[in-house]
């Protein structure tokens, strides 16, 4: 009986154990647990990997977003354009700073924030005045745009950056699922906007042994601001011109991530290979009218943190696959504008039809690099059996 978990981190650990354990030993021997040599080295290595001048290691992807917003002085009275079809932290961090998440719908093919929807929102609901963009309905300042590179595929950064430039909006990229992702022109994500935010949650392509994250920044002053806010805004230590937080990354996590980073491109290629195998096998099984495979934008590099299909009778298919020992997940079942905690924003069902449809129709299949051909064949055969 073939079983296929959604993700099997033990298979990955087996590959790197012999290299990781001495690194952990070494950090323990040094008893240097906070912002040490591994953190500094990791920051340099990851900044280079992302094609960005500066890297600032932080405590999680969520904290990367929070810190980015804080460094750009986004707070009460500000509004941030973003997608309602994403992990909670995208809008959660905006709201925690008393700014307002300003949702715009997604592109139906890529599930990423639609530049057309963003431009339409600005044209229909905003007024430009003294170089400031105002939301006429709320009176708020539209200050920033936070695209998400969902599932590991770049948002349409060409069009979104053009909108940002036109309206003087700051850009924070939620690249939590997208380390090494490339836009169609070959540029790595996290290097487009003012700040890029990455997560090393264990299930991301580059996963720590716990929580960790990273901010990338193009501007040296902004990078320094992020570093200061990471340690409570103290500069020098114990003198606080502004309020920051504890957003530090652990030295142990940095040591683990440095080992894993050397494997990342190999793992990503494994995910991409599996995605292609799925695409081909699903088409060959004649499932094209029941299952839509995730279209990868031409020229880009999709890193497939998730391989997400759109399918008929999604919930039934999911139950069927569970019965056949195949792990799946729904990312995400409730779009953020319909979350209870965002009731105060006044949205209702029907406001963002593409996001709502995606929440009902999408299903993530196992795509981790260590999947073997038999497992992959079992997934596709089971899907075919369900629809036959
Ligand atoms: C994982 C994720 C985050 C949050 O990262 P954590 O490290 O879990 O805090 C934010 N945004 C998106 C899109 C994510 O997938």
XYZ file of C-alpha atoms and ligand atoms in Angstrom:
403
model
C 0.000 0.000 0.000
C 1.578 3.279 -1.133
C 1.212 6.149 1.276
C 1.949 9.728 0.269
C 2.184 12.318 3.032
C 1.712 15.955 2.042
C 5.242 16.613 3.267
C 7.904 14.295 4.657
C 10.602 16.272 6.441
C 12.194 13.124 7.867
C 13.371 12.157 4.382
C 15.088 15.516 4.076
C 16.601 15.314 7.546
C 18.156 11.939 6.738
C 20.127 13.620 3.932
C 21.595 16.415 6.040
C 21.800 14.959 9.538
C 25.529 14.231 9.368
C 26.228 17.856 8.443
C 23.707 19.575 10.683
C 24.501 17.861 13.963
C 28.129 19.081 14.170
C 26.907 22.646 13.457
C 24.445 22.403 16.340
C 27.211 21.003 18.549
C 29.461 23.861 17.552
C 26.877 26.526 18.429
C 26.228 24.804 21.756
C 29.945 24.657 22.484
C 30.260 28.389 21.753
C 27.205 29.233 23.918
C 26.715 32.174 21.547
C 22.986 31.895 20.880
C 21.966 35.379 19.793
C 23.028 37.257 16.641
C 26.409 35.576 16.269
C 28.650 34.593 13.374
C 26.152 32.194 11.780
C 23.481 34.884 11.704
C 25.836 37.354 10.033
C 27.047 34.755 7.521
C 23.491 33.587 6.793
C 22.375 37.167 6.177
C 25.145 37.673 3.628
C 24.518 34.338 1.930
C 20.747 34.807 1.733
C 20.950 38.400 0.522
C 23.193 37.203 -2.305
C 20.846 34.282 -3.004
C 17.895 36.671 -3.290
C 19.776 39.222 -5.369
C 19.317 41.877 -2.728
C 22.041 44.057 -1.162
C 20.979 43.548 2.469
C 19.608 40.690 4.557
C 18.304 40.946 8.112
C 17.576 37.681 9.904
C 14.427 37.729 12.037
C 12.342 35.504 14.275
C 9.691 34.418 11.724
C 8.060 35.292 8.432
C 5.271 36.999 10.329
C 7.789 39.121 12.225
C 9.540 39.937 8.940
C 6.260 41.425 7.686
C 5.586 43.244 10.951
C 9.108 44.643 11.086
C 8.940 45.718 7.428
C 5.718 47.645 8.020
C 7.161 49.244 11.154
C 10.364 50.263 9.367
C 8.267 51.966 6.677
C 6.291 53.805 9.395
C 3.000 52.211 8.484
C 0.410 52.530 11.215
C -2.909 54.148 12.125
C -4.366 56.049 9.175
C -2.443 53.990 6.625
C -3.944 51.469 4.240
C -2.080 48.652 2.511
C -3.225 47.080 -0.754
C -2.977 43.300 -0.621
C -4.539 39.968 -1.525
C -7.353 38.348 0.462
C -6.234 34.898 -0.745
C -3.129 34.260 1.327
C -1.940 33.077 4.713
C -3.389 35.067 7.588
C -0.134 36.845 8.512
C -0.191 38.985 5.361
C -3.178 41.015 6.520
C -2.822 40.157 10.207
C 0.412 42.149 10.507
C -1.111 45.156 8.722
C -4.054 45.165 11.119
C -1.868 44.653 14.215
C -0.220 48.006 13.468
C -3.668 49.629 13.253
C -3.335 50.066 9.507
C -6.101 48.845 7.215
C -5.747 45.901 4.831
C -7.163 47.051 1.499
C -8.032 43.886 -0.357
C -8.000 43.578 -4.129
C -8.924 40.370 -5.933
C -6.516 37.822 -7.372
C -5.694 36.716 -10.888
C -7.648 33.514 -11.581
C -4.694 31.717 -13.219
C -1.850 32.450 -10.793
C -3.843 33.112 -7.569
C -1.662 36.210 -7.089
C -2.781 39.792 -6.502
C -4.181 41.128 -9.772
C -2.541 44.367 -10.948
C -5.721 45.073 -12.912
C -7.826 44.837 -9.751
C -5.370 47.082 -7.889
C -5.363 49.737 -10.601
C -9.160 49.568 -10.822
C -9.469 50.080 -7.084
C -7.180 53.101 -7.209
C -8.987 54.607 -10.209
C -12.453 54.086 -8.747
C -11.948 54.721 -5.040
C -8.887 56.892 -4.518
C -7.932 60.526 -4.970
C -4.422 61.843 -5.406
C -3.729 64.961 -3.390
C -0.376 66.596 -2.532
C 1.401 63.429 -3.626
C -0.738 61.338 -1.274
C -3.180 58.697 -2.374
C -6.384 58.785 -0.331
C -9.126 56.207 -0.085
C -12.243 58.360 -0.546
C -14.455 55.917 1.351
C -12.409 55.824 4.558
C -10.268 58.951 4.273
C -7.182 56.769 4.872
C -3.763 57.157 3.230
C -3.011 54.378 0.778
C 0.689 54.009 1.559
C 1.862 50.629 0.436
C 1.221 47.518 -1.551
C 1.976 44.042 -0.260
C 1.959 41.443 -3.039
C 2.262 37.783 -2.069
C 4.224 35.314 -4.202
C 1.717 32.603 -3.462
C 2.734 28.932 -3.547
C 6.194 29.976 -4.767
C 5.215 31.779 -7.961
C 6.091 35.432 -8.484
C 3.284 37.967 -8.524
C 3.183 40.169 -11.631
C 5.922 42.436 -10.314
C 6.389 44.359 -13.578
C 2.833 45.666 -13.472
C 2.666 46.029 -9.680
C 5.930 47.985 -9.461
C 4.689 50.294 -12.221
C 1.542 50.991 -10.177
C 3.651 51.564 -7.072
C 5.919 54.030 -8.859
C 2.972 55.847 -10.424
C 1.282 56.368 -7.053
C 4.388 56.558 -4.818
C 3.480 53.462 -2.863
C 5.951 51.515 -0.753
C 6.253 47.861 -1.708
C 6.613 45.024 0.783
C 6.851 41.614 -0.845
C 5.415 38.714 1.112
C 7.914 36.192 -0.223
C 7.331 33.772 2.667
C 6.677 30.904 0.228
C 9.072 32.064 -2.444
C 12.779 31.772 -1.637
C 14.584 31.600 -4.991
C 11.449 32.343 -7.009
C 12.084 34.297 -10.187
C 9.821 36.673 -12.048
C 9.529 36.238 -15.819
C 12.552 38.497 -16.406
C 14.735 36.268 -14.218
C 14.831 38.653 -11.239
C 14.532 36.954 -7.850
C 11.633 37.980 -5.669
C 12.373 39.988 -2.563
C 14.562 42.335 -4.605
C 11.753 44.286 -6.303
C 10.171 46.116 -3.422
C 11.485 48.250 -0.583
C 11.539 45.159 1.614
C 11.192 41.439 0.915
C 9.923 39.126 3.658
C 10.811 35.445 3.846
C 9.763 32.657 6.199
C 11.793 29.633 7.256
C 8.872 27.885 8.921
C 9.684 24.154 8.656
C 7.253 23.515 5.781
C 8.694 26.248 3.551
C 11.245 25.230 0.884
C 14.047 26.418 3.166
C 12.823 25.349 6.591
C 14.465 25.887 9.952
C 14.180 23.597 12.982
C 11.619 26.008 14.405
C 10.607 29.556 13.554
C 12.822 31.954 11.608
C 12.587 34.547 8.847
C 14.410 37.206 6.869
C 13.936 40.729 5.549
C 15.786 41.801 2.432
C 16.258 45.474 1.622
C 17.813 47.388 -1.234
C 18.546 50.539 0.715
C 21.369 50.647 3.296
C 19.592 53.107 5.612
C 16.402 51.086 5.557
C 18.406 47.917 6.299
C 19.972 49.636 9.307
C 16.511 50.750 10.466
C 15.310 47.133 10.277
C 18.350 46.025 12.317
C 17.655 48.594 15.024
C 13.938 47.805 15.236
C 14.869 44.109 15.520
C 16.419 44.891 18.915
C 13.674 47.065 20.434
C 14.691 50.169 18.482
C 17.698 50.591 20.749
C 20.571 52.580 19.217
C 22.955 52.613 20.950
C 21.888 49.753 23.201
C 19.550 50.914 26.008
C 18.818 54.234 24.252
C 15.538 54.172 22.354
C 14.708 56.856 19.823
C 11.807 54.632 18.755
C 9.909 51.513 19.742
C 10.916 48.231 18.180
C 10.605 44.666 19.391
C 12.491 41.433 19.852
C 12.547 40.148 16.294
C 15.862 38.290 16.495
C 16.694 35.036 14.752
C 18.393 32.296 16.796
C 22.003 31.422 16.119
C 21.025 27.731 16.155
C 18.448 28.320 13.424
C 20.972 30.301 11.387
C 23.485 27.438 11.639
C 20.883 24.912 10.449
C 19.719 27.178 7.631
C 23.277 27.666 6.368
C 23.644 23.921 5.896
C 20.249 23.628 4.232
C 20.847 26.569 1.914
C 23.513 24.532 0.100
C 20.846 21.955 -0.759
C 18.064 24.381 -1.610
C 18.511 24.566 -5.379
C 18.629 20.774 -5.627
C 15.446 20.476 -3.592
C 13.747 23.173 -5.633
C 14.662 21.366 -8.845
C 13.135 18.214 -7.336
C 9.888 20.069 -6.674
C 9.900 21.504 -10.199
C 10.517 18.037 -11.654
C 7.603 16.622 -9.663
C 5.356 19.475 -10.795
C 6.193 18.722 -14.434
C 5.556 15.014 -13.853
C 2.134 15.860 -12.388
C 1.319 18.218 -15.272
C 2.143 15.525 -17.806
C 0.512 12.619 -15.963
C -2.700 14.539 -15.254
C -2.996 15.522 -18.924
C -2.186 11.983 -20.060
C -4.843 10.542 -17.746
C -7.372 12.694 -19.600
C -8.242 14.642 -16.450
C -7.895 18.010 -18.147
C -11.592 18.854 -17.872
C -11.830 17.989 -14.154
C -8.485 19.201 -12.862
C -6.638 22.362 -13.783
C -2.916 22.101 -13.078
C -1.169 25.247 -11.837
C -0.040 27.307 -14.821
C 3.540 28.514 -14.423
C 4.159 31.958 -15.913
C 6.474 31.882 -18.916
C 10.131 32.548 -18.201
C 9.719 32.602 -14.439
C 10.923 30.125 -11.850
C 8.075 28.691 -9.807
C 9.557 26.966 -6.744
C 6.382 24.989 -5.925
C 6.270 25.438 -2.199
C 2.831 24.088 -3.004
C 1.483 22.366 -6.094
C -2.123 23.521 -6.146
C -4.751 22.224 -8.521
C -8.187 23.636 -9.168
C -10.703 20.834 -9.338
C -14.332 19.787 -9.467
C -15.966 18.425 -6.257
C -12.870 19.417 -4.289
C -13.993 18.318 -0.821
C -15.115 14.897 -2.074
C -11.844 14.424 -3.942
C -9.934 15.351 -0.810
C -11.821 12.765 1.272
C -11.210 10.138 -1.394
C -7.478 10.872 -1.457
C -7.319 10.720 2.357
C -8.908 7.265 2.179
C -6.155 6.308 -0.273
C -3.437 7.474 2.165
C -2.645 10.648 0.249
C -2.084 13.825 2.217
C -3.549 17.055 0.822
C -4.341 20.490 2.216
C -6.524 23.451 1.406
C -4.550 26.689 1.225
C -6.735 28.571 2.138
C -10.334 27.646 2.933
C -11.508 31.107 4.040
C -10.351 34.230 2.207
C -9.223 36.903 4.627
C -12.038 39.389 3.907
C -14.484 36.785 5.264
C -12.545 36.070 8.478
C -14.442 36.869 11.626
C -11.675 39.115 12.964
C -11.965 41.322 9.860
C -15.722 41.803 10.127
C -15.026 45.425 11.046
C -13.759 46.016 7.512
C -17.351 45.562 6.351
C -16.830 43.023 3.576
C -19.327 40.409 2.508
C -19.385 37.272 0.396
C -19.193 38.222 -3.277
C -16.767 41.114 -2.773
C -13.769 39.180 -4.159
C -15.223 36.445 -6.379
C -11.924 35.028 -7.676
C -10.539 34.633 -4.157
C -13.770 33.043 -2.962
C -13.818 30.648 -5.911
C -10.164 29.713 -5.301
C -10.961 28.979 -1.653
C -13.646 26.515 -2.794
C -11.834 24.857 -5.695
C -8.152 24.535 -4.831
C -6.270 21.602 -3.365
C -2.553 21.195 -2.641
C -1.005 17.849 -3.621
C 2.250 16.422 -2.218
C 5.180 17.819 -4.243
C 8.177 17.581 -1.878
C 11.422 16.617 -3.633
C 11.864 13.154 -2.100
C 8.552 11.865 -3.536
C 9.247 8.877 -5.740
C 7.644 7.959 -9.050
C 5.450 5.284 -7.522
C 4.021 7.770 -5.025
C 3.407 10.324 -7.743
C 1.747 7.708 -9.948
C -0.427 6.654 -6.993
C -1.657 10.247 -6.550
C -2.559 10.651 -10.224
C -4.129 7.177 -10.474
C -6.226 7.917 -7.380
C -7.439 11.211 -8.825
C -8.323 9.412 -12.062
C -10.174 6.724 -10.112
C -12.181 9.340 -8.247
C -13.433 11.004 -11.422
C -14.026 7.752 -13.348
C 4.287 31.113 6.101
C 3.755 32.428 5.652
C 3.855 33.590 6.449
C 4.297 33.573 7.862
O 5.516 32.999 8.105
P 5.833 32.381 9.572
O 7.288 32.112 9.498
O 5.005 31.161 9.722
O 5.506 33.423 10.587
C 3.429 34.777 5.893
N 2.891 34.843 4.668
C 2.754 33.761 3.899
C 2.175 33.906 2.531
C 3.164 32.512 4.370
O 3.000 31.427 3.604
